[in-house]
Structures are given as C-alpha cells and as structure tokens.
GROMACS .gro file of C-alpha atoms in nm:
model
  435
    1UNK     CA    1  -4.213  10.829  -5.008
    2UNK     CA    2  -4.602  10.750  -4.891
    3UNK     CA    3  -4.571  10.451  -5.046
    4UNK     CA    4  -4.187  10.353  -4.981
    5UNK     CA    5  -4.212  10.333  -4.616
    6UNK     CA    6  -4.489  10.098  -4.612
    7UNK     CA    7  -4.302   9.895  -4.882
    8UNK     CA    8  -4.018   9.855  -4.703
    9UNK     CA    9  -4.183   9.798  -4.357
   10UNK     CA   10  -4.357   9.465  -4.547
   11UNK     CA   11  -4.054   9.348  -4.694
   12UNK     CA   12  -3.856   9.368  -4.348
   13UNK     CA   13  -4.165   9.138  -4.201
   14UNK     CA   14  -4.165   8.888  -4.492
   15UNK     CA   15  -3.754   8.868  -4.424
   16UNK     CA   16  -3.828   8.816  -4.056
   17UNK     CA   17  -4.114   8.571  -4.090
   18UNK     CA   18  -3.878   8.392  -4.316
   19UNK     CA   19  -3.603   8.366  -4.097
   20UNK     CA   20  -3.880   8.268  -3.809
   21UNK     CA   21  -3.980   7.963  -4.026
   22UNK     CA   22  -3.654   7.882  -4.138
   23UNK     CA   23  -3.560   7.902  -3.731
   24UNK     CA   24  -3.839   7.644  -3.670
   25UNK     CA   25  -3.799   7.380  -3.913
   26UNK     CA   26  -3.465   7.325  -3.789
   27UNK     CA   27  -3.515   7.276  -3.457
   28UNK     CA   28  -3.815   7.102  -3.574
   29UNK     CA   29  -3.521   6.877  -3.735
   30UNK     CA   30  -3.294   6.836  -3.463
   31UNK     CA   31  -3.558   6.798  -3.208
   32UNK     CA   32  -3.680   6.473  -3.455
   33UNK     CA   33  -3.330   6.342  -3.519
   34UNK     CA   34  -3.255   6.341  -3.078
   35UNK     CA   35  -3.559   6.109  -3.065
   36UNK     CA   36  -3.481   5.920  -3.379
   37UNK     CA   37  -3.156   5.866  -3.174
   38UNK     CA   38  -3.264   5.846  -2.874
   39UNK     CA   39  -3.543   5.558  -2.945
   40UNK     CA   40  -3.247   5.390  -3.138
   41UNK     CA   41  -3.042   5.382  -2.816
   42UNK     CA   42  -3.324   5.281  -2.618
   43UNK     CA   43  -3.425   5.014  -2.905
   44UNK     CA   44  -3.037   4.879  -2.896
   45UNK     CA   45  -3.016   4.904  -2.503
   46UNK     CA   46  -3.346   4.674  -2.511
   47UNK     CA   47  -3.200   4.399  -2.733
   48UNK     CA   48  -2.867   4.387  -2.539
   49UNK     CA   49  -3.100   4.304  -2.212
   50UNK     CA   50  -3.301   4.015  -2.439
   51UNK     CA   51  -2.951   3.892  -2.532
   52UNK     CA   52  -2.801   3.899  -2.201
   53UNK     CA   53  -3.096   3.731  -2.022
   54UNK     CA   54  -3.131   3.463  -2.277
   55UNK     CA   55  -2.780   3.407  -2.269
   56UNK     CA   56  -2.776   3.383  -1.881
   57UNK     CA   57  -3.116   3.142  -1.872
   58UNK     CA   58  -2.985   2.921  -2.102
   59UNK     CA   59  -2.661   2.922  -1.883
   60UNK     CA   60  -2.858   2.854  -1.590
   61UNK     CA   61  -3.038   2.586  -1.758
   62UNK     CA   62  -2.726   2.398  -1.868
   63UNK     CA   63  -2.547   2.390  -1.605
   64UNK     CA   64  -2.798   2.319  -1.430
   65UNK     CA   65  -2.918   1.972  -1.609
   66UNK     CA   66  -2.516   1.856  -1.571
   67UNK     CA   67  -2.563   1.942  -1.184
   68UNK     CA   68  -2.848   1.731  -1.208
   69UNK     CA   69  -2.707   1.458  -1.371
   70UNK     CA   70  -2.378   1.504  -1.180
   71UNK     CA   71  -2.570   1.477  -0.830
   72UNK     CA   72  -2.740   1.127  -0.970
   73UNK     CA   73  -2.476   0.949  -1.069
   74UNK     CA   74  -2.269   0.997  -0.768
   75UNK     CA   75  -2.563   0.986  -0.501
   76UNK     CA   76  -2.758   0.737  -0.687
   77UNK     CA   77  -2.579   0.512  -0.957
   78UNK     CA   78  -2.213   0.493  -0.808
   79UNK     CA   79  -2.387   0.397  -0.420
   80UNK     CA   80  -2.636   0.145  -0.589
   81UNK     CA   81  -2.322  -0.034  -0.739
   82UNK     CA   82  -2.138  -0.045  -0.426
   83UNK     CA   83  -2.497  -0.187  -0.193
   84UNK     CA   84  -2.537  -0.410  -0.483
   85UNK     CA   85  -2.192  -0.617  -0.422
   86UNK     CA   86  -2.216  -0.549  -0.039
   87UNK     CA   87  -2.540  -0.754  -0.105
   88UNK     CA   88  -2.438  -1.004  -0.270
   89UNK     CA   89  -2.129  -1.051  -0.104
   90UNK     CA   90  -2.345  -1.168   0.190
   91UNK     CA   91  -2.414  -1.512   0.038
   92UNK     CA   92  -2.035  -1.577   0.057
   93UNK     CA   93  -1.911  -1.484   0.421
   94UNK     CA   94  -1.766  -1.739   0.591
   95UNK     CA   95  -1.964  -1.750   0.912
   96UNK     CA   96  -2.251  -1.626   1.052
   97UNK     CA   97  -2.096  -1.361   1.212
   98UNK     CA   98  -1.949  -1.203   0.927
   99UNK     CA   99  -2.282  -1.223   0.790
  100UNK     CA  100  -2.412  -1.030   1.096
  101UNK     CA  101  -2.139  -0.792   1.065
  102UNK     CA  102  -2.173  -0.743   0.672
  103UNK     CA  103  -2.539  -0.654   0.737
  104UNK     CA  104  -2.466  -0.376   1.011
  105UNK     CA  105  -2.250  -0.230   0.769
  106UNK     CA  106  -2.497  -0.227   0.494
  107UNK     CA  107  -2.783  -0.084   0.742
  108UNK     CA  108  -2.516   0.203   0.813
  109UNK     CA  109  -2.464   0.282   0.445
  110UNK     CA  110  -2.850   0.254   0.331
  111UNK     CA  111  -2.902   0.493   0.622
  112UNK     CA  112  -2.652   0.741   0.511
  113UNK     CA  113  -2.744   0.723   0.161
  114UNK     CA  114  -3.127   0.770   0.226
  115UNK     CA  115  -3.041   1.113   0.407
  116UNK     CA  116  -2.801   1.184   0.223
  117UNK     CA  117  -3.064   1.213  -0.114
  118UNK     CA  118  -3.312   1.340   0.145
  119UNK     CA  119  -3.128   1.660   0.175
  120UNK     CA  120  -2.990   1.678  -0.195
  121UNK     CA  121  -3.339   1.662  -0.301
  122UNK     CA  122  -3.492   1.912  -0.063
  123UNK     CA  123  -3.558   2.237  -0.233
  124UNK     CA  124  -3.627   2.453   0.108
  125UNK     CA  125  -3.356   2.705   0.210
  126UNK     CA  126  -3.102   2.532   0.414
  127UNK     CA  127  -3.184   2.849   0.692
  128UNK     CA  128  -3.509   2.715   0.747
  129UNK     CA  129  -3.500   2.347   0.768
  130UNK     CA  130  -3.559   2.201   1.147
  131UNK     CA  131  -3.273   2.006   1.140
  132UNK     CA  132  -3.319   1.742   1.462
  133UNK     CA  133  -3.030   1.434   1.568
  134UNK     CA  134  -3.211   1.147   1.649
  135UNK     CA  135  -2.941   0.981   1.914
  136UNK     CA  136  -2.917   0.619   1.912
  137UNK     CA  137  -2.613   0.361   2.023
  138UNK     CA  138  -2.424   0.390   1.700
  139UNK     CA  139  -2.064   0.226   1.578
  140UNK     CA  140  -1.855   0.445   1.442
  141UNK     CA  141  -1.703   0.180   1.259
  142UNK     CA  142  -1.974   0.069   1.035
  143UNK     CA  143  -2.055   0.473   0.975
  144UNK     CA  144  -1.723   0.457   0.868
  145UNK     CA  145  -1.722   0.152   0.660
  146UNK     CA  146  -2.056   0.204   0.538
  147UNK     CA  147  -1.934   0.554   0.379
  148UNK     CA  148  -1.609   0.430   0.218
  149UNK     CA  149  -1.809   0.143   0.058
  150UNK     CA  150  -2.047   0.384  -0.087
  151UNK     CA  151  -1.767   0.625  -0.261
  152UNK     CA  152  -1.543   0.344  -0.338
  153UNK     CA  153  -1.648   0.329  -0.663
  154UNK     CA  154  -1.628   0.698  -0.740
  155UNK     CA  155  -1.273   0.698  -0.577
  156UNK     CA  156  -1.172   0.435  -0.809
  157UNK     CA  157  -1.295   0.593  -1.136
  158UNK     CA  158  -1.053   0.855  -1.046
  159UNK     CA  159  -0.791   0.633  -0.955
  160UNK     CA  160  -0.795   0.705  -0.570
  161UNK     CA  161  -0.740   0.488  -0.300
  162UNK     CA  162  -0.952   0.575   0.030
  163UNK     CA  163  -0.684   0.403   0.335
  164UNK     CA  164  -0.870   0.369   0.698
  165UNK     CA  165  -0.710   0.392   1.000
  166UNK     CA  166  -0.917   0.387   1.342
  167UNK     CA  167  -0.748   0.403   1.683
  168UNK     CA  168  -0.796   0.119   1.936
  169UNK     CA  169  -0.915   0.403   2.189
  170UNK     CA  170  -1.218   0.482   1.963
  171UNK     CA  171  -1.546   0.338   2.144
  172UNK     CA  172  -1.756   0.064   2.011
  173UNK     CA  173  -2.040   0.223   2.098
  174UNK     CA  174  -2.129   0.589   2.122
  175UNK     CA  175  -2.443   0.767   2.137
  176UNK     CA  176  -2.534   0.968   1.803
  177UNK     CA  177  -2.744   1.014   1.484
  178UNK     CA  178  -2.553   0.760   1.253
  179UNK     CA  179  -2.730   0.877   0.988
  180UNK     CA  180  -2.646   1.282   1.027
  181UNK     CA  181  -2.286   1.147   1.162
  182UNK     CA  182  -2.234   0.916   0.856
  183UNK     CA  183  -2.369   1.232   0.644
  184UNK     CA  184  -2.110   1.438   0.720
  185UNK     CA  185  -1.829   1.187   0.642
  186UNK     CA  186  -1.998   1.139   0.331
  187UNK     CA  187  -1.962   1.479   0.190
  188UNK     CA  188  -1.653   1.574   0.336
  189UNK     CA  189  -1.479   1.243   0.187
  190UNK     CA  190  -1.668   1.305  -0.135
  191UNK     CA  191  -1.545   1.636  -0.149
  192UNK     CA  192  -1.127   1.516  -0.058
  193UNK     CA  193  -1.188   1.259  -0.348
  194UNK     CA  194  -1.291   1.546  -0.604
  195UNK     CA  195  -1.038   1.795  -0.489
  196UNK     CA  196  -0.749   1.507  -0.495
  197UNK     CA  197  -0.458   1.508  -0.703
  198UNK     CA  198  -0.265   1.267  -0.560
  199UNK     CA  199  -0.301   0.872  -0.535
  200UNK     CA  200  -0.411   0.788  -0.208
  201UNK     CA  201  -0.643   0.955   0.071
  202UNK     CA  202  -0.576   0.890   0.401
  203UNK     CA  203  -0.868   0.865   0.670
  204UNK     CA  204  -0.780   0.880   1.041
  205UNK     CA  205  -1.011   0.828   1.333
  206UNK     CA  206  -0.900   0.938   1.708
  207UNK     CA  207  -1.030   0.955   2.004
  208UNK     CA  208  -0.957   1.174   2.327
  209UNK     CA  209  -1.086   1.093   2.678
  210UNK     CA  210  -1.316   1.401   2.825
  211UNK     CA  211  -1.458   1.200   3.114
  212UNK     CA  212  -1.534   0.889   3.253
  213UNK     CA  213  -1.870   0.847   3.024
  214UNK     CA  214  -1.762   1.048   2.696
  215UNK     CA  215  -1.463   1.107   2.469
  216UNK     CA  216  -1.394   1.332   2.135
  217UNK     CA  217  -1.382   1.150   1.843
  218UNK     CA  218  -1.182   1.290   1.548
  219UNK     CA  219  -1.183   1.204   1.171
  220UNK     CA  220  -0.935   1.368   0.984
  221UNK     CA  221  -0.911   1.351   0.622
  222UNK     CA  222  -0.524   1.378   0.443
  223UNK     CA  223  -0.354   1.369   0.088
  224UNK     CA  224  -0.056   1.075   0.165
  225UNK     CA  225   0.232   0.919  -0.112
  226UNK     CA  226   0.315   1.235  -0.287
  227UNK     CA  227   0.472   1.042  -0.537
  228UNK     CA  228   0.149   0.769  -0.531
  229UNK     CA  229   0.042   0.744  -0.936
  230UNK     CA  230  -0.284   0.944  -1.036
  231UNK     CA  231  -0.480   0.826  -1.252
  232UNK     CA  232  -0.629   1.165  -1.435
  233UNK     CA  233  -1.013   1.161  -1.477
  234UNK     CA  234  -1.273   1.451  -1.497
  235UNK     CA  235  -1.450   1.492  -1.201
  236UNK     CA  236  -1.821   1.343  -1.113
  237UNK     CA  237  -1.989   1.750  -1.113
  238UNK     CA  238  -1.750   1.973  -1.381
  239UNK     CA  239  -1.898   1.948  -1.676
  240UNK     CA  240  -1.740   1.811  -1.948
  241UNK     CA  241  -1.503   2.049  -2.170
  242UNK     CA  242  -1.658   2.401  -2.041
  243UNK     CA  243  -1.427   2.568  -1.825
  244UNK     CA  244  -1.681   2.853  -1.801
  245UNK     CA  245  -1.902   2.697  -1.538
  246UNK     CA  246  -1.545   2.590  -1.362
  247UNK     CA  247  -1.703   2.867  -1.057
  248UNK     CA  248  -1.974   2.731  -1.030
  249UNK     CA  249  -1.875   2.360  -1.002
  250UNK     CA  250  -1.657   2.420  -0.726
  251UNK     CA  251  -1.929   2.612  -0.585
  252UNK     CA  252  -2.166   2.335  -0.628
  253UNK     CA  253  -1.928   2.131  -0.459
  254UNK     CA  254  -1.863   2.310  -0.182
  255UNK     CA  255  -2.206   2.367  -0.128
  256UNK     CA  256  -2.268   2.093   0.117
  257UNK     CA  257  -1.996   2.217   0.327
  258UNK     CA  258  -2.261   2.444   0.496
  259UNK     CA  259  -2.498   2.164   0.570
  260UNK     CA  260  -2.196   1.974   0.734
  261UNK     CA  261  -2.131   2.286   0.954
  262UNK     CA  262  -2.481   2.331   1.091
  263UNK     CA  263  -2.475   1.976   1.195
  264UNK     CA  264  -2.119   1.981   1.340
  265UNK     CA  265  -2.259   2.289   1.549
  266UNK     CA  266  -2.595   2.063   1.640
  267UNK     CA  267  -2.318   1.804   1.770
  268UNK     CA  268  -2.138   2.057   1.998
  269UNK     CA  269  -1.831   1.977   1.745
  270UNK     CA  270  -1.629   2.165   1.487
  271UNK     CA  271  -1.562   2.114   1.088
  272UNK     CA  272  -1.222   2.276   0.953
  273UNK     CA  273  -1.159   2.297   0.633
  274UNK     CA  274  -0.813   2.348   0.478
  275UNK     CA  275  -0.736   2.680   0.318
  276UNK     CA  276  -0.388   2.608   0.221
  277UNK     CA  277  -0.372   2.384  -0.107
  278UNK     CA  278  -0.001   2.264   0.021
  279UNK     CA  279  -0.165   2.078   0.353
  280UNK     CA  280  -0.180   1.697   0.398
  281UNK     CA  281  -0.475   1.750   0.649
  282UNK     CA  282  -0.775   1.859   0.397
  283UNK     CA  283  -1.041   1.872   0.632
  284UNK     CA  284  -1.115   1.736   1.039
  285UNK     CA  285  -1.452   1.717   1.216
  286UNK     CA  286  -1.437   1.658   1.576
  287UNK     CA  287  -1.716   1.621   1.791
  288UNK     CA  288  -1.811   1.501   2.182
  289UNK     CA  289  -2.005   1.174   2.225
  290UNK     CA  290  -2.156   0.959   2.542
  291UNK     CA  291  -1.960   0.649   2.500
  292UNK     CA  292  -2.212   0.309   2.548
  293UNK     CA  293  -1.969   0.042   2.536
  294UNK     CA  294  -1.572   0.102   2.560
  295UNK     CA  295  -1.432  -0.233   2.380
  296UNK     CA  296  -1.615  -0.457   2.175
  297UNK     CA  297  -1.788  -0.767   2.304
  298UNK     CA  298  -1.671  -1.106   2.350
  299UNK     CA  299  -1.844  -1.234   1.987
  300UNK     CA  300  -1.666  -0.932   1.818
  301UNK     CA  301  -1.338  -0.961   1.981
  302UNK     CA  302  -1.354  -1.345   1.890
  303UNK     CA  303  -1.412  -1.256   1.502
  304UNK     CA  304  -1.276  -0.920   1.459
  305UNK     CA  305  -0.970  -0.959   1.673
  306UNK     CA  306  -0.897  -1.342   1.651
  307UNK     CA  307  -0.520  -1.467   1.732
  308UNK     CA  308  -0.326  -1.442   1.381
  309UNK     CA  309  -0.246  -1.838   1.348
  310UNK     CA  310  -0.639  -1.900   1.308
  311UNK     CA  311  -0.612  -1.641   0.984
  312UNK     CA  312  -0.345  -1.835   0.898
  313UNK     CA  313  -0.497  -2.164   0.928
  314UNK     CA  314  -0.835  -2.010   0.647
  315UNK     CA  315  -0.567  -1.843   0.483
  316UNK     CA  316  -0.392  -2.205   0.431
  317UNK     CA  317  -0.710  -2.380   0.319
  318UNK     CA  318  -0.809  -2.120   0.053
  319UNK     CA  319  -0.448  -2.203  -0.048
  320UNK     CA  320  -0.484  -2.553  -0.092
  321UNK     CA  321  -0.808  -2.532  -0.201
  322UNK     CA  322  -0.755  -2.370  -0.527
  323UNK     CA  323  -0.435  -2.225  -0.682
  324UNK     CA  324  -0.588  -1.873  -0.770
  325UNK     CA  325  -0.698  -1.621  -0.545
  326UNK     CA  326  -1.124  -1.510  -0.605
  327UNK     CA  327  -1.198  -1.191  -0.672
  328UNK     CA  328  -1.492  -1.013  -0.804
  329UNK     CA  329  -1.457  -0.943  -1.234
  330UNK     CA  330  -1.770  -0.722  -1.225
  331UNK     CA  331  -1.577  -0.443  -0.963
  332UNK     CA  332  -1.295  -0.436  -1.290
  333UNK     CA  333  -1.645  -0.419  -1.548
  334UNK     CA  334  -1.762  -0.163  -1.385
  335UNK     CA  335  -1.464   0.036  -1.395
  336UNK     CA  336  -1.450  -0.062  -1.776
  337UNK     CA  337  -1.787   0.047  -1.833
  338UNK     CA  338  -1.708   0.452  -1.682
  339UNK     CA  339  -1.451   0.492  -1.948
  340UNK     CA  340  -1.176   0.383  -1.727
  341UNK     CA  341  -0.841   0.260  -1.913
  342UNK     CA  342  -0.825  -0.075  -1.716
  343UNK     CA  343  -0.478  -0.084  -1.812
  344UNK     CA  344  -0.364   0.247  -1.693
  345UNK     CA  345  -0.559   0.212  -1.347
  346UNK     CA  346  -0.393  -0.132  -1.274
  347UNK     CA  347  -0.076  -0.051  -1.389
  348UNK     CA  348  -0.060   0.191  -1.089
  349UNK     CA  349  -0.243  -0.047  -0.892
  350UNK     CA  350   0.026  -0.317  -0.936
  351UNK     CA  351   0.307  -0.063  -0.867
  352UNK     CA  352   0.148   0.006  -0.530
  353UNK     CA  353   0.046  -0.344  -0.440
  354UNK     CA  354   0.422  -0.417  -0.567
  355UNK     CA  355   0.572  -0.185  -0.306
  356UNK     CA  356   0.324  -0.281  -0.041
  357UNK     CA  357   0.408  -0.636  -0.035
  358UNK     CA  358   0.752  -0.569  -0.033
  359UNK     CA  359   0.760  -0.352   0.269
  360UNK     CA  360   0.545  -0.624   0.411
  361UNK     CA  361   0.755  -0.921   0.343
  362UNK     CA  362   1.032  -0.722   0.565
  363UNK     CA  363   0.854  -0.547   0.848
  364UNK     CA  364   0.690  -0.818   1.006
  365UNK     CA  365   1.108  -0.921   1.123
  366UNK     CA  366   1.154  -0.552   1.254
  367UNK     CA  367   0.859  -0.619   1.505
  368UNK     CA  368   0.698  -0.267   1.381
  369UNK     CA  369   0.370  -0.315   1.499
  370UNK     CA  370   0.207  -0.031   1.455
  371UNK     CA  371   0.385   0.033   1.088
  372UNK     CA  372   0.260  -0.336   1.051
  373UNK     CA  373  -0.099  -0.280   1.126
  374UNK     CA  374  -0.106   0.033   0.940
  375UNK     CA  375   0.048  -0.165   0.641
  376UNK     CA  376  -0.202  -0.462   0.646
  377UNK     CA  377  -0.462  -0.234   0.630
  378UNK     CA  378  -0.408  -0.010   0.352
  379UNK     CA  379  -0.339  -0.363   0.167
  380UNK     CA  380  -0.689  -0.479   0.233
  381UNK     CA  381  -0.828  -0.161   0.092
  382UNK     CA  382  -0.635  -0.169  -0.222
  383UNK     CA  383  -0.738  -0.558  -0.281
  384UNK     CA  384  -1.080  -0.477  -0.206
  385UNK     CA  385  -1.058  -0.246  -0.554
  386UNK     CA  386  -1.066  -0.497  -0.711
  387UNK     CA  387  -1.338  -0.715  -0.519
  388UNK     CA  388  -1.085  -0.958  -0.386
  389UNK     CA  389  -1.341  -0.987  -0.062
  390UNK     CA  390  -1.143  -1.344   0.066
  391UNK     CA  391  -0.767  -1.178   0.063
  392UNK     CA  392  -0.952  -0.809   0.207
  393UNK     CA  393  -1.101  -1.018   0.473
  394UNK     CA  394  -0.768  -1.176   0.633
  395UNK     CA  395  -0.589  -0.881   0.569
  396UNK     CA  396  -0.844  -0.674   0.778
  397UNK     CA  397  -0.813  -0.902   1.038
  398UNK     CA  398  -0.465  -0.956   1.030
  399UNK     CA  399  -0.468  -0.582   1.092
  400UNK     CA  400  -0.602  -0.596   1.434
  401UNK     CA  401  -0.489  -0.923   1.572
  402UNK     CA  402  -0.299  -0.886   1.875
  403UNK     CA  403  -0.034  -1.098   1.771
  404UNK     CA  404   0.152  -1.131   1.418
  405UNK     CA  405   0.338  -1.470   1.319
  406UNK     CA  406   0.598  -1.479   1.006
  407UNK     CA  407   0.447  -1.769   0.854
  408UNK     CA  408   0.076  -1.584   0.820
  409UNK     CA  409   0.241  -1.252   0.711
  410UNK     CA  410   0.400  -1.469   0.447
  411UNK     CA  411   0.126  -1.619   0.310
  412UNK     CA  412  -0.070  -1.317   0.253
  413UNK     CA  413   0.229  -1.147   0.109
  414UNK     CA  414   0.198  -1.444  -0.117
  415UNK     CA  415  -0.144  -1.457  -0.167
  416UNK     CA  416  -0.158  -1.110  -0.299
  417UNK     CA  417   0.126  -1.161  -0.539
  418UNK     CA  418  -0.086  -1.453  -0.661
  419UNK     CA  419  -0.401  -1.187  -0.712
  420UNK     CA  420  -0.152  -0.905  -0.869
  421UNK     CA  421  -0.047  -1.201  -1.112
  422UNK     CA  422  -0.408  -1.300  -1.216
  423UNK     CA  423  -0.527  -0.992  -1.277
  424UNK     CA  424  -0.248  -0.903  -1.505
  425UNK     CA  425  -0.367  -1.234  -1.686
  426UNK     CA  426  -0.708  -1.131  -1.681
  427UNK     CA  427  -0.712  -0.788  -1.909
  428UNK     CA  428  -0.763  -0.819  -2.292
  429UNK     CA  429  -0.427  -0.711  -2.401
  430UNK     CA  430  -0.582  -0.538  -2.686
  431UNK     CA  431  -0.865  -0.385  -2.524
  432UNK     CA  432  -0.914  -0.212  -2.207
  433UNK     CA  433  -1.166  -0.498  -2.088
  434UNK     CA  434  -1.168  -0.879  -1.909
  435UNK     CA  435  -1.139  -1.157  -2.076
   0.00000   0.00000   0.00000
C-alpha cells in the first residue's frame, strides 16, 4: 500500500502530462494551419491587386494613345487639309476682292485652330488657367466660315452636311475675341457632327437688338431632313471595335463642353446643351456684343450682295467657256483616302442635290424668298463637298442678292445638274476611287 499510492499518484501525472502535450500540439497545429491560411489569403488578395492595377494601367494607356491619336487627326490632319485648299483656292478667285475676302476667312480659321490646339495641348487643370478675351472688331461671319471650313472635312467622312444660315440683322462688325468666339463654335459643331445620326446639320445665326450700340447674337446648332441619307462611319475619338472604352469616349468628347462654358460665362452669355436625344436644337450659345459696324460697307455690299443679273452674266461665261463645270478631284481623294466608299457617299449626295435642284427649279415662280435664299444656300454648301468653288461661289451670292431673276436661277439649277452628271462620270465604276 506504501508503495501503491505513490505508484498510482505517478501514473495519474504521466496521463495528465500526456494529455497536456497532446493539448498543445494541436493547437500548435491549428494555430499554424490559420496562418498558413491566412498568408494564403493575404498572398491571393495581393495578386488580385497586381492584376487589377495592371489591367487598369494598361487600360489607361490604351485608351489613352487612341485619344491621342483621335485628338490629332481631327485638330491637326483634317484642319491642315481644309487651310491647304482654302490656300490654294486663293490663286483662282475671280477678283481681288474675293481674294481679300478668302484671306479674312483663312486668318479667322488659323486663329481658331491655333487656340484651339493651344488648349488641347495644355496639361494644367482647366480650374486654374487665367483665361483672358482679348476684344477686337471681329466678323462673325468669317468666325463662322472659318470654323465650317475647318470641320468640313470631318463632316464629310461621316457623310454630314454642315447648312449655314445667318440673319441679315446679324452685325458686320462686333467687338469680341474671334479666336475664344470661333473656339467655342468649333467644339460645339465638332461635337453635333460626332453625336449626328442624321444627314444634315443645320447652323443658325440670330441676332436680337439690346440697345442702340449692342445686340445678342445666337448660334444654334439643329439635326434637319429626318429622312436625309447617313452615311454610317465610326467616329473621329471611339476607338475602333472596343465598346468598353464607349464611357469614356463620350466623356472625352464632352470634355470640352466645360471649357466652352467658362468662356460663355467670361462673355456674359449662356451655352445649353440638349438633354433630350429627340430635339432638333442640339445645342445654342448666346452671348451680348458692342456692335462696330451695323451693315457691311459699300466694297462688301458691291461683292457680297451684287444685283443677281451680274451672277448671271459670270455664271453665263463659265457656261460658254467650257461645257463642264470645275471642281476640285483632290476634296473626292481625300475622302477616298479615309476609307470612305465614294460611291455610297455620292450616291446620297446626288439624291440630295437631285431634290435640291428640283425644289429650286420651282420656287423661284412662287416668289418664296426667304425659302429661296435658304435653298441657294444649303446648295452652295453641298457643291462645295465636293470642291466645286466656281458653282459654291454664285450660289452663295445668289443667296443674298436682293433680287432673284428666272433666267439666273435657271442656269445654276443647270449648272449643278451639269456637276451631279460629271461626277457620276468621274468614279471608277469598279473601285471606290477617280478616274
């Protein structure tokens, strides 16, 4: 019994030690499988990050090399085409006053287009930029003509066809910064021509008298011709089959919107933009501006607004002259050249030149002269499409000649028959090119 108790005392502390140990090791155990698991989770968490981040950078960096190369073709290589034919087109005006007026327009455009890049190309937050107008006697005319011949070759890559209509009551001469006013014309017809479905954009200038020294001039930019033919083409800035970066395009897009704000507030004048995809009006700036000069001067009314039997009479001589009617081949290249189907683009061209001249040839008799105006105008732009600068010429100034005699109208009716005929000769039948 001395030696039982002892005996049994040991073996209860061997069993218990046991146990103890036993106790250990497995907590020992699950204490090294939760970090085994939790540096696995941590380990998997990490590489998810790596993948996201690289996957975001290089999303960043593509889209934002076809930004890049977006931004440069329309602000550089599309505006260089269109300065490059205004150019050149100089050598060929008629008079020295067209020549005069050809290079005010040019001066306009060169101006918008140099701050137009100046902005695009400034990295500083928009926030913090001093922003300053730099007044001057400016025409809104050439702002306006300036900016259409800029974008009228992106507007005809994507079969669109930019129609200008300014009121008589809009000044000759205002005071403003042509370049910040042609600016915002720039990007808000830039941004109608990439958001347009249909075939035609209508651009209408107004004017309202404030006082006897100022008046609020209007431009308001529409969708017209529901049923005008589109000619489908992918835009200058989405990039090419990735609908992912479809957000970001559009946001890209409608980044310059804020720029065009902040100087609509400098001007004391408001920018609206159209929320509602089923309105004509897609976006109107309005602003107030010191008028200089009311009408336009004795030269300009002389040239621009010259009795319609003296366009007849040039409009008779480059009839008898030659039995075609000039127009430029390298406006259709060019076109060619951007992967437009020259077939498809003047196959809706001729429809709408078709239909034009029609209505023409019957509403000079109804004495419709605003209709008529309106008419002769949106002729001159289609023509000019295709670089027919003679026929855009006399119809522009048919346009605003005070008077309107049956035998002119009919001879630019058939004058531009005569240009819809050549071109139709002109195209490879084979191939989408001239011949």
């Amino acid at each position: 019994m001395a030696l039982a108790a002892p005996a049994v005392v040991a073996f209860a502390g061997a069993c218990w030690s046991r146990a103890a140990l036993r106790r250990a090791a497995e907590k020992w155990h699950r204490a090294e499988d939760e970090w085994a698991r939790r540096c696995d989770a941590a380990e998997a968490r990490e590489q998810v990050t790596r993948v996201e981040a690289s996957v975001q950078a290089s999303a960043a960096a593509k889209q934002e090399r076809l930004w890049l190369l977006g931004a440069m073709r329309l602000y550089a290589e599309a505006p260089l085409t269109a300065v490059t034919g205004l150019l050149e087109s100089l050598g060929t005006a008629a008079a020295p006053s067209a020549q005069r007026a050809q290079a005010l327009v040019i001066r306009s455009a060169m101006r918008t287009w140099a701050q137009t890049l100046h902005d695009l190309l400034d990295i500083s937050p928009l926030e913090s930029r001093a922003i300053v107008l730099d007044e001057s006697v400016t025409n809104p005319r050439e702002v306006i003509d300036g900016v259409i011949a800029l974008l009228a070759p992106a507007a005809a890559q994507r079969g669109l066809h930019p129609s200008v209509s300014v009121d008589q009551t809009v000044a000759t001469l205002i005071l403003a910064d042509s370049a910040r006013l042609g600016q915002i014309f720039f990007h808000l017809l830039n941004r109608t021509i990439q958001l347009n479905t249909l075939g035609e954009i209508a651009v209408v200038v107004q004017a309202d008298l404030l006082n006897a020294g100022s008046q609020r001039i209007s431009i308001k930019l529409m969708d017209t011709g529901s049923d005008a033919v589109h000619v489908a083409q992918q835009p200058l800035f989405e990039p090419s089959g990735d609908l992912a970066f479809a957000g970001e395009w559009r946001a890209n897009l409608d980044a310059c919107l804020s720029l065009c704000q902040i100087l609509a507030q400098r001007m004391q004048g408001e920018l609206l933009v159209a929320s509602d995809s089923k309105s004509s009006t897609r976006v109107s700036f309005s602003a107030p501006f010191s008028v200089e000069q009311w009408g336009p001067s004795a030269e300009l009314t002389s040239n621009a607004q010259a009795p319609l039997f003296a366009i007849a009479a040039q409009s008779r001589d480059v009839a008898t002259s030659t039995s075609s009617e000039p127009f430029e081949r390298r406006y259709l290249d060019a076109l060619s050249e951007e992967g437009i189907n020259l077939h498809t683009f003047l196959s809706a061209w001729r429809r709408s030149m078709t239909d034009d001249l029609e209505r023409l040839s019957g509403l000079h008799r109804q004495h419709d002269v605003d209709e008529l105006r309106t008419l002769l105008h949106r002729l001159s732009g289609a023509v000019g499409l295709v670089g027919a600068g003679s026929l855009t010429e006399a119809l522009r100034r048919a346009s605003t000649a005070p008077e309107h005699e049956t035998g002119a109208i009919d001879l630019l009716v058939e004058r531009g028959r005569t240009l819809v005929t050549q071109l139709d000769a002109a195209i490879d039948p084979h191939r989408s090119t001239i011949r």
